[in-house]
Amino acid sequence: MKLAIIGSGYVGLTTGTCFAEVGHEVICVDNNEHKVAALRAGKIPIYEPGLEEMIVRNVANGRLKFTTSIKEGVDNALVVFIAVPTPPQPDGSVDLSFVEKVAREIAGVITDYRVVVDKSTVPVKTGEKVRQTISRYNSGGVEFDVVSNPEFLREGSAVADLMKPDRVVVGADTEKAGNIMKELYTPFGAPILVTDLNSAELIKHAANSFLALKISYINAISRICEASGANVEMVAQGMGADHRIGRAFLNAGIGYGGSCFPKDLSAFIRISEDLGYDFGLLKEVSRINDDQREHFVKQIRDSLWVFREKRVGLLGLAFKGNTDDVRNSVAMDLAQIFLKEGAHVIAYDPQGAEKAKEIEPRLEIVSRGEDVAEKADVIVVATEWKEFRDLDWASMRKRALSNLLFDGRNLLDPAKVAALGFEYHSIGRR
Ligand code: UDX
């Protein structure tokens, strides 16, 4: 099948590439000429395991193309995906101006039946607006359908998530569009749930908010564990063994970050408000998330006694492991809090350091994890990179000035680091 993906950001690029990988003919459209030129030359603007090889392979076999022209994309596709950014506005609502602009642009070039699919995360009822906009701006009265097909990929495992999804959600109000979407996704072998347009849009916000809720729930439990001497990992294991609950997303820590959960939660609170419902539960989820970070900083401050002129060795800058994305990263927030309090921050991240330094030039970046320990007054683990477990912790203990080690992601084995002489603090466990 022939597809166009408008917007070659994180979601658009990975989605387009995976569609090409299963045999579809894909044109990725982006209005950034430099990006398109780089992609044509096999240069990938993001770090995502497995993506680069897949792009190079599919460009070589002719199934994946890049262009700056929406017209070229729409002319050569039956299904046109909208995968442009939907950034948050200061009041928490979603800025839909890119989606609206693309809808107008599609209206200007569409000459025959197309399925226009919204991939971007949007408030419920956005599809209706897209449909209205295309109808209004298209002079020829062309037949088209608007479909919602929310994306559930996680950064760092985007390719695997796309190639083997738990489910594919398709919100289509006509049978014709639903059938085209089913055919498109058949090669992935995943269950396809076809709903109406509004329900599909709601599923995305409802699912992400629920996952954030799970994280805040276990983080609240971690505080009870700290106060009572229980171990949050054992509690999570016991809870998670009930298949109705599940163990995933019950890892206690310093809270969730990234460009989805914080944004989607604020948006969903706002959307609910606009629909006349006060979603107090989600406000509390967000409050617990912020509080985890403050609680962690307070513990470090209490142990250090004075932050000023201290050297903090920070492991991790990305918002989670396996990604170079530092946007809305709790680790970055911590770095900025330490700097504001007058400390010097020596940081290491396997992928995110370069982007972090652009945002926060005061960071001293080192190229090996062990080097953050050099004359450190405290070592802080802020991102769940598994490789931090394999650092030479014995030599780090020798290089650090003090024995303080704070693990915000429960990554290390308490007994092992304690045996090396560290005073070890983690989340909800001793
Ligand atoms: C999320 C959703 O998982 C995905 O379905 C959606 O499409 C986009 O948003 P992503 O933001 O890439 O994906 O990362 P995810 O792996 O979900 O982690 C989000 C944050 O939660 C990270 O900061 C991570 O550190 C934190 N987290 C995750 C926890 O603190 N504990 C957990 O148990 C799981």
GROMACS .gro file of N, CA and C in nm, residues 138-142:
model
   15
  138ASN      N    1  -1.118   2.239   0.085
  138ASN     CA    2  -1.105   2.169  -0.042
  138ASN      C    3  -1.215   2.218  -0.137
  139SER      N    4  -1.172   2.268  -0.253
  139SER     CA    5  -1.270   2.329  -0.343
  139SER      C    6  -1.344   2.224  -0.427
  140GLY      N    7  -1.285   2.105  -0.440
  140GLY     CA    8  -1.343   2.008  -0.534
  140GLY      C    9  -1.444   1.912  -0.475
  141GLY      N   10  -1.474   1.923  -0.346
  141GLY     CA   11  -1.569   1.830  -0.282
  141GLY      C   12  -1.521   1.685  -0.286
  142VAL      N   13  -1.393   1.666  -0.275
  142VAL     CA   14  -1.334   1.532  -0.284
  142VAL      C   15  -1.377   1.444  -0.166
   0.00000   0.00000   0.00000
